[in-house]
Amino acid sequence: LIVGREISQAVGVRGEAFGAGRKYSLAIQRAGGVPLILPPLDLSPTQVHEAVAGVDAIVLHGGGDIDPQHYGQSPTSDELYGINPRHDAAELAVVRAALESERPLLAICRGLQILNVALGGSLVQHMGLPGHREEFHPVDLVPGCRTAVAMGSEHPTRCHSFHHQAIDRLGSSLRIVGRHTDGTIEAVETTGDAWVVGVQWHPEDSADTDPQQQGLFDELVRRA
Ligand code: MN
């Protein structure tokens, strides 16, 4: 299950639409899974639980910034963009339901940030560091962590990075398993039994040609 987005313009649809990035669905399909998209509607807690109970795994995908109020802050940066209260509400509800029901979860970019905020963590509102905007960079992973096992490497060299925020205070029951050489947190996992992985980069961008990146989706579907 991919939590979708509101889209202002779509081909073949009259008016506004719901959707999700095509690359995520293709990566899930290559892994042998069937992607489904959940519109970011104002669902009741019961409806969210039913949606999560009806699927085998969850993907949280990239997107705009989370409203800082969700981690107890006011906006402190002019660089904040793309805040959408319906996206925040839908994804926070789905990630909480997914954690409660111990569904396998792959949280990508904004998804990692949603995971962290849902567990009480906070974000750096604007990093202001070079090297993370539309660039491939390496990530150092903790040996034996779920992310390294899925990718078949403790030092994936080409992680496509497009983010200006990062984890600041770590959420409860999370552990840091990957960092950039500049110290930026790039990967986290939960300490429980469920396969819950968050990566700050975009594995879907190069998964069609890079088995390390596709490995994250393959492992998610294996766990599903
Ligand atoms: Mn990065």
PDB file of C-alpha atoms and ligand atoms in Angstrom:
ATOM      1  CA  LEU A   1       0.000   0.000   0.000  1.00  0.00           C
ATOM      2  CA  ILE A   2       1.287   3.406  -1.032  1.00  0.00           C
ATOM      3  CA  VAL A   3      -0.287   6.460   0.566  1.00  0.00           C
ATOM      4  CA  GLY A   4      -1.112   8.739  -2.364  1.00  0.00           C
ATOM      5  CA  ARG A   5      -1.077  12.481  -2.907  1.00  0.00           C
ATOM      6  CA  GLU A   6      -3.418  15.180  -4.063  1.00  0.00           C
ATOM      7  CA  ILE A   7      -2.449  16.108  -7.621  1.00  0.00           C
ATOM      8  CA  SER A   8      -3.587  19.386  -9.172  1.00  0.00           C
ATOM      9  CA  GLN A   9      -3.266  18.283 -12.781  1.00  0.00           C
ATOM     10  CA  ALA A  10      -3.598  14.823 -14.262  1.00  0.00           C
ATOM     11  CA  VAL A  11      -4.076  13.550 -17.782  1.00  0.00           C
ATOM     12  CA  GLY A  12      -7.345  11.768 -18.460  1.00  0.00           C
ATOM     13  CA  VAL A  13      -9.062  13.032 -15.314  1.00  0.00           C
ATOM     14  CA  ARG A  14     -11.413  15.984 -15.010  1.00  0.00           C
ATOM     15  CA  GLY A  15     -10.310  18.189 -12.136  1.00  0.00           C
ATOM     16  CA  GLU A  16      -8.015  17.326  -9.293  1.00  0.00           C
ATOM     17  CA  ALA A  17      -6.733  13.807  -8.828  1.00  0.00           C
ATOM     18  CA  PHE A  18      -5.079  11.442  -6.370  1.00  0.00           C
ATOM     19  CA  GLY A  19      -1.917   9.578  -7.266  1.00  0.00           C
ATOM     20  CA  ALA A  20       1.553   8.394  -6.395  1.00  0.00           C
ATOM     21  CA  GLY A  21       4.948   8.433  -8.069  1.00  0.00           C
ATOM     22  CA  ARG A  22       5.119   5.849 -10.843  1.00  0.00           C
ATOM     23  CA  LYS A  23       8.635   4.684  -9.933  1.00  0.00           C
ATOM     24  CA  TYR A  24       7.475   3.353  -6.550  1.00  0.00           C
ATOM     25  CA  SER A  25       4.806   1.181  -8.148  1.00  0.00           C
ATOM     26  CA  LEU A  26       7.258  -0.135 -10.746  1.00  0.00           C
ATOM     27  CA  ALA A  27       9.815  -1.038  -8.057  1.00  0.00           C
ATOM     28  CA  ILE A  28       7.146  -2.898  -6.056  1.00  0.00           C
ATOM     29  CA  GLN A  29       5.978  -4.714  -9.165  1.00  0.00           C
ATOM     30  CA  ARG A  30       9.553  -5.760 -10.076  1.00  0.00           C
ATOM     31  CA  ALA A  31       9.820  -7.181  -6.565  1.00  0.00           C
ATOM     32  CA  GLY A  32       6.753  -9.345  -7.210  1.00  0.00           C
ATOM     33  CA  GLY A  33       4.259  -7.247  -5.285  1.00  0.00           C
ATOM     34  CA  VAL A  34       1.011  -5.624  -6.357  1.00  0.00           C
ATOM     35  CA  PRO A  35       1.013  -1.868  -5.659  1.00  0.00           C
ATOM     36  CA  LEU A  36      -2.195  -0.280  -4.370  1.00  0.00           C
ATOM     37  CA  ILE A  37      -2.658   3.435  -3.763  1.00  0.00           C
ATOM     38  CA  LEU A  38      -4.656   4.823  -0.842  1.00  0.00           C
ATOM     39  CA  PRO A  39      -6.013   8.333  -1.436  1.00  0.00           C
ATOM     40  CA  PRO A  40      -5.119  10.825   1.323  1.00  0.00           C
ATOM     41  CA  LEU A  41      -8.738  11.189   2.409  1.00  0.00           C
ATOM     42  CA  ASP A  42      -9.858  12.158   5.885  1.00  0.00           C
ATOM     43  CA  LEU A  43     -10.326   8.563   7.064  1.00  0.00           C
ATOM     44  CA  SER A  44     -11.483   7.533  10.517  1.00  0.00           C
ATOM     45  CA  PRO A  45      -9.051   5.543  12.695  1.00  0.00           C
ATOM     46  CA  THR A  46     -11.181   2.447  12.043  1.00  0.00           C
ATOM     47  CA  GLN A  47     -10.991   2.953   8.277  1.00  0.00           C
ATOM     48  CA  VAL A  48      -7.220   3.416   8.423  1.00  0.00           C
ATOM     49  CA  HIS A  49      -6.855   0.217  10.436  1.00  0.00           C
ATOM     50  CA  GLU A  50      -9.048  -1.654   7.958  1.00  0.00           C
ATOM     51  CA  ALA A  51      -6.992  -0.381   5.023  1.00  0.00           C
ATOM     52  CA  VAL A  52      -3.725  -1.413   6.680  1.00  0.00           C
ATOM     53  CA  ALA A  53      -5.146  -4.777   7.779  1.00  0.00           C
ATOM     54  CA  GLY A  54      -6.135  -5.480   4.187  1.00  0.00           C
ATOM     55  CA  VAL A  55      -2.619  -5.218   2.758  1.00  0.00           C
ATOM     56  CA  ASP A  56       0.680  -7.021   3.301  1.00  0.00           C
ATOM     57  CA  ALA A  57       3.122  -4.110   3.450  1.00  0.00           C
ATOM     58  CA  ILE A  58       3.318  -0.324   3.383  1.00  0.00           C
ATOM     59  CA  VAL A  59       5.435   2.176   1.414  1.00  0.00           C
ATOM     60  CA  LEU A  60       5.609   5.817   2.465  1.00  0.00           C
ATOM     61  CA  HIS A  61       6.962   7.863  -0.387  1.00  0.00           C
ATOM     62  CA  GLY A  62       8.760  11.157  -0.844  1.00  0.00           C
ATOM     63  CA  GLY A  63       7.103  14.550  -0.987  1.00  0.00           C
ATOM     64  CA  GLY A  64       6.842  17.983   0.550  1.00  0.00           C
ATOM     65  CA  ASP A  65       7.656  18.992   4.097  1.00  0.00           C
ATOM     66  CA  ILE A  66       5.744  17.961   7.195  1.00  0.00           C
ATOM     67  CA  ASP A  67       4.071  20.818   9.087  1.00  0.00           C
ATOM     68  CA  PRO A  68       6.510  21.517  11.967  1.00  0.00           C
ATOM     69  CA  GLN A  69       3.566  21.654  14.388  1.00  0.00           C
ATOM     70  CA  HIS A  70       3.570  17.843  14.257  1.00  0.00           C
ATOM     71  CA  TYR A  71       6.917  17.892  16.058  1.00  0.00           C
ATOM     72  CA  GLY A  72       6.048  20.785  18.331  1.00  0.00           C
ATOM     73  CA  GLN A  73       7.724  23.615  16.422  1.00  0.00           C
ATOM     74  CA  SER A  74       6.778  26.758  14.547  1.00  0.00           C
ATOM     75  CA  PRO A  75       8.254  27.331  11.095  1.00  0.00           C
ATOM     76  CA  THR A  76      11.822  28.617  11.453  1.00  0.00           C
ATOM     77  CA  SER A  77      12.936  28.402   7.812  1.00  0.00           C
ATOM     78  CA  ASP A  78      11.809  30.155   4.627  1.00  0.00           C
ATOM     79  CA  GLU A  79      12.838  26.990   2.782  1.00  0.00           C
ATOM     80  CA  LEU A  80       9.804  24.982   3.939  1.00  0.00           C
ATOM     81  CA  TYR A  81       7.700  23.863   0.970  1.00  0.00           C
ATOM     82  CA  GLY A  82       4.781  21.699  -0.057  1.00  0.00           C
ATOM     83  CA  ILE A  83       3.119  21.431   3.343  1.00  0.00           C
ATOM     84  CA  ASN A  84      -0.275  19.732   2.981  1.00  0.00           C
ATOM     85  CA  PRO A  85      -2.312  18.980   6.122  1.00  0.00           C
ATOM     86  CA  ARG A  86      -4.223  16.139   4.441  1.00  0.00           C
ATOM     87  CA  HIS A  87      -1.011  14.389   3.403  1.00  0.00           C
ATOM     88  CA  ASP A  88       0.385  14.772   6.930  1.00  0.00           C
ATOM     89  CA  ALA A  89      -2.795  13.446   8.568  1.00  0.00           C
ATOM     90  CA  ALA A  90      -3.168  10.463   6.228  1.00  0.00           C
ATOM     91  CA  GLU A  91       0.456   9.367   6.447  1.00  0.00           C
ATOM     92  CA  LEU A  92       0.755   9.821  10.210  1.00  0.00           C
ATOM     93  CA  ALA A  93      -2.421   7.749  10.665  1.00  0.00           C
ATOM     94  CA  VAL A  94      -1.248   5.008   8.298  1.00  0.00           C
ATOM     95  CA  VAL A  95       2.242   4.750   9.777  1.00  0.00           C
ATOM     96  CA  ARG A  96       0.828   4.476  13.311  1.00  0.00           C
ATOM     97  CA  ALA A  97      -1.589   1.751  12.207  1.00  0.00           C
ATOM     98  CA  ALA A  98       1.198  -0.038  10.330  1.00  0.00           C
ATOM     99  CA  LEU A  99       3.441  -0.026  13.405  1.00  0.00           C
ATOM    100  CA  GLU A 100       0.631  -1.244  15.670  1.00  0.00           C
ATOM    101  CA  SER A 101      -0.194  -4.111  13.326  1.00  0.00           C
ATOM    102  CA  GLU A 102       3.509  -4.865  12.715  1.00  0.00           C
ATOM    103  CA  ARG A 103       3.251  -4.578   8.952  1.00  0.00           C
ATOM    104  CA  PRO A 104       6.512  -4.468   6.981  1.00  0.00           C
ATOM    105  CA  LEU A 105       7.155  -0.814   6.171  1.00  0.00           C
ATOM    106  CA  LEU A 106       9.558   0.937   3.806  1.00  0.00           C
ATOM    107  CA  ALA A 107       9.602   4.671   4.502  1.00  0.00           C
ATOM    108  CA  ILE A 108      11.342   6.758   1.844  1.00  0.00           C
ATOM    109  CA  CYS A 109      12.622  10.343   2.204  1.00  0.00           C
ATOM    110  CA  ARG A 110       9.607  12.267   3.561  1.00  0.00           C
ATOM    111  CA  GLY A 111       8.375   8.819   4.641  1.00  0.00           C
ATOM    112  CA  LEU A 112      11.371   8.380   6.954  1.00  0.00           C
ATOM    113  CA  GLN A 113      10.582  11.814   8.363  1.00  0.00           C
ATOM    114  CA  ILE A 114       6.907  10.857   8.882  1.00  0.00           C
ATOM    115  CA  LEU A 115       8.045   7.667  10.650  1.00  0.00           C
ATOM    116  CA  ASN A 116      10.326   9.657  12.939  1.00  0.00           C
ATOM    117  CA  VAL A 117       7.696  12.305  13.716  1.00  0.00           C
ATOM    118  CA  ALA A 118       5.008   9.665  14.355  1.00  0.00           C
ATOM    119  CA  LEU A 119       7.312   8.196  16.996  1.00  0.00           C
ATOM    120  CA  GLY A 120       7.856  11.551  18.712  1.00  0.00           C
ATOM    121  CA  GLY A 121      11.007  12.668  16.909  1.00  0.00           C
ATOM    122  CA  SER A 122      11.773  16.029  15.330  1.00  0.00           C
ATOM    123  CA  LEU A 123      13.369  17.297  12.119  1.00  0.00           C
ATOM    124  CA  VAL A 124      16.002  19.810  11.091  1.00  0.00           C
ATOM    125  CA  GLN A 125      13.764  22.252   9.189  1.00  0.00           C
ATOM    126  CA  HIS A 126      16.509  23.176   6.731  1.00  0.00           C
ATOM    127  CA  MET A 127      19.908  21.481   6.711  1.00  0.00           C
ATOM    128  CA  GLY A 128      21.696  23.974   4.496  1.00  0.00           C
ATOM    129  CA  LEU A 129      24.339  21.340   3.700  1.00  0.00           C
ATOM    130  CA  PRO A 130      25.743  20.764   0.210  1.00  0.00           C
ATOM    131  CA  GLY A 131      25.578  17.359  -1.411  1.00  0.00           C
ATOM    132  CA  HIS A 132      22.015  16.201  -0.683  1.00  0.00           C
ATOM    133  CA  ARG A 133      20.013  17.982  -3.367  1.00  0.00           C
ATOM    134  CA  GLU A 134      19.722  15.964  -6.573  1.00  0.00           C
ATOM    135  CA  GLU A 135      22.967  14.063  -6.090  1.00  0.00           C
ATOM    136  CA  PHE A 136      24.097  10.486  -5.652  1.00  0.00           C
ATOM    137  CA  HIS A 137      26.048   9.978  -2.437  1.00  0.00           C
ATOM    138  CA  PRO A 138      27.314   6.998  -0.449  1.00  0.00           C
ATOM    139  CA  VAL A 139      25.826   5.937   2.900  1.00  0.00           C
ATOM    140  CA  ASP A 140      27.655   4.080   5.667  1.00  0.00           C
ATOM    141  CA  LEU A 141      25.375   1.415   7.138  1.00  0.00           C
ATOM    142  CA  VAL A 142      25.681  -0.485  10.411  1.00  0.00           C
ATOM    143  CA  PRO A 143      26.912  -4.024   9.634  1.00  0.00           C
ATOM    144  CA  GLY A 144      24.107  -6.565   9.752  1.00  0.00           C
ATOM    145  CA  CYS A 145      21.258  -4.041   9.903  1.00  0.00           C
ATOM    146  CA  ARG A 146      18.086  -4.781   7.892  1.00  0.00           C
ATOM    147  CA  THR A 147      18.931  -2.085   5.383  1.00  0.00           C
ATOM    148  CA  ALA A 148      22.412  -3.504   4.712  1.00  0.00           C
ATOM    149  CA  VAL A 149      21.081  -7.049   4.425  1.00  0.00           C
ATOM    150  CA  ALA A 150      18.370  -5.961   1.975  1.00  0.00           C
ATOM    151  CA  MET A 151      20.845  -3.980  -0.137  1.00  0.00           C
ATOM    152  CA  GLY A 152      23.585  -6.595   0.048  1.00  0.00           C
ATOM    153  CA  SER A 153      26.060  -3.916   1.091  1.00  0.00           C
ATOM    154  CA  GLU A 154      27.174  -1.941   4.144  1.00  0.00           C
ATOM    155  CA  HIS A 155      28.425   0.868   1.920  1.00  0.00           C
ATOM    156  CA  PRO A 156      25.952   1.517  -0.893  1.00  0.00           C
ATOM    157  CA  THR A 157      27.754   4.046  -3.043  1.00  0.00           C
ATOM    158  CA  ARG A 158      24.991   5.508  -5.190  1.00  0.00           C
ATOM    159  CA  CYS A 159      22.051   6.622  -3.062  1.00  0.00           C
ATOM    160  CA  HIS A 160      20.023   9.254  -4.908  1.00  0.00           C
ATOM    161  CA  SER A 161      19.605  12.113  -2.491  1.00  0.00           C
ATOM    162  CA  PHE A 162      16.978  14.840  -2.778  1.00  0.00           C
ATOM    163  CA  HIS A 163      16.179  16.341   0.613  1.00  0.00           C
ATOM    164  CA  HIS A 164      16.725  19.549   2.537  1.00  0.00           C
ATOM    165  CA  GLN A 165      15.506  18.265   5.904  1.00  0.00           C
ATOM    166  CA  ALA A 166      16.777  15.458   8.110  1.00  0.00           C
ATOM    167  CA  ILE A 167      16.130  13.767  11.439  1.00  0.00           C
ATOM    168  CA  ASP A 168      17.105  15.886  14.446  1.00  0.00           C
ATOM    169  CA  ARG A 169      15.767  14.237  17.625  1.00  0.00           C
ATOM    170  CA  LEU A 170      15.312  10.513  17.035  1.00  0.00           C
ATOM    171  CA  GLY A 171      11.839   9.051  17.655  1.00  0.00           C
ATOM    172  CA  SER A 172      11.285   6.381  20.285  1.00  0.00           C
ATOM    173  CA  SER A 173      12.029   2.753  19.361  1.00  0.00           C
ATOM    174  CA  LEU A 174      14.105   3.842  16.375  1.00  0.00           C
ATOM    175  CA  ARG A 175      17.816   3.272  15.881  1.00  0.00           C
ATOM    176  CA  ILE A 176      20.147   4.993  13.467  1.00  0.00           C
ATOM    177  CA  VAL A 177      21.629   2.507  10.996  1.00  0.00           C
ATOM    178  CA  GLY A 178      22.999   4.787   8.282  1.00  0.00           C
ATOM    179  CA  ARG A 179      24.767   8.124   7.982  1.00  0.00           C
ATOM    180  CA  HIS A 180      26.339  10.359   5.376  1.00  0.00           C
ATOM    181  CA  THR A 181      29.984  11.207   6.030  1.00  0.00           C
ATOM    182  CA  ASP A 182      28.793  14.705   7.052  1.00  0.00           C
ATOM    183  CA  GLY A 183      26.846  13.110   9.908  1.00  0.00           C
ATOM    184  CA  THR A 184      23.369  13.397   8.388  1.00  0.00           C
ATOM    185  CA  ILE A 185      21.106  10.532   9.438  1.00  0.00           C
ATOM    186  CA  GLU A 186      20.291   8.604   6.259  1.00  0.00           C
ATOM    187  CA  ALA A 187      18.701   5.354   7.504  1.00  0.00           C
ATOM    188  CA  VAL A 188      16.750   4.216  10.563  1.00  0.00           C
ATOM    189  CA  GLU A 189      15.042   1.025  11.662  1.00  0.00           C
ATOM    190  CA  THR A 190      12.707   0.144  14.498  1.00  0.00           C
ATOM    191  CA  THR A 191      14.044  -1.955  17.344  1.00  0.00           C
ATOM    192  CA  GLY A 192      11.028  -4.332  17.279  1.00  0.00           C
ATOM    193  CA  ASP A 193      10.523  -7.537  15.325  1.00  0.00           C
ATOM    194  CA  ALA A 194       8.616  -6.079  12.375  1.00  0.00           C
ATOM    195  CA  TRP A 195      10.647  -5.151   9.263  1.00  0.00           C
ATOM    196  CA  VAL A 196      10.450  -1.363   9.422  1.00  0.00           C
ATOM    197  CA  VAL A 197      13.095   0.544   7.464  1.00  0.00           C
ATOM    198  CA  GLY A 198      13.379   4.239   6.713  1.00  0.00           C
ATOM    199  CA  VAL A 199      15.827   5.686   4.183  1.00  0.00           C
ATOM    200  CA  GLN A 200      16.420   9.387   3.545  1.00  0.00           C
ATOM    201  CA  TRP A 201      17.339   8.850  -0.093  1.00  0.00           C
ATOM    202  CA  HIS A 202      15.253   7.684  -3.070  1.00  0.00           C
ATOM    203  CA  PRO A 203      15.890   4.000  -3.898  1.00  0.00           C
ATOM    204  CA  GLU A 204      13.029   4.048  -6.438  1.00  0.00           C
ATOM    205  CA  ASP A 205      14.949   6.511  -8.626  1.00  0.00           C
ATOM    206  CA  SER A 206      17.660   4.022  -9.574  1.00  0.00           C
ATOM    207  CA  ALA A 207      16.149   0.655  -8.584  1.00  0.00           C
ATOM    208  CA  ASP A 208      15.575  -0.278 -12.225  1.00  0.00           C
ATOM    209  CA  THR A 209      19.337  -0.380 -12.867  1.00  0.00           C
ATOM    210  CA  ASP A 210      20.851  -0.784  -9.366  1.00  0.00           C
ATOM    211  CA  PRO A 211      20.247  -4.135  -7.600  1.00  0.00           C
ATOM    212  CA  GLN A 212      21.284  -2.617  -4.256  1.00  0.00           C
ATOM    213  CA  GLN A 213      18.442  -0.094  -4.408  1.00  0.00           C
ATOM    214  CA  GLN A 214      15.938  -2.626  -5.808  1.00  0.00           C
ATOM    215  CA  GLY A 215      16.938  -4.904  -2.922  1.00  0.00           C
ATOM    216  CA  LEU A 216      15.011  -2.717  -0.479  1.00  0.00           C
ATOM    217  CA  PHE A 217      11.771  -3.303  -2.400  1.00  0.00           C
ATOM    218  CA  ASP A 218      12.579  -7.000  -2.898  1.00  0.00           C
ATOM    219  CA  GLU A 219      13.057  -7.466   0.841  1.00  0.00           C
ATOM    220  CA  LEU A 220       9.879  -5.540   1.668  1.00  0.00           C
ATOM    221  CA  VAL A 221       7.855  -7.816  -0.599  1.00  0.00           C
ATOM    222  CA  ARG A 222       9.585 -10.933   0.786  1.00  0.00           C
ATOM    223  CA  ARG A 223       8.561  -9.841   4.282  1.00  0.00           C
ATOM    224  CA  ALA A 224       4.994  -9.079   3.166  1.00  0.00           C
TER     225      ALA A 224
HETATM  226 MN    MN B   1      21.245  12.623   1.698  1.00  0.00          MN
END
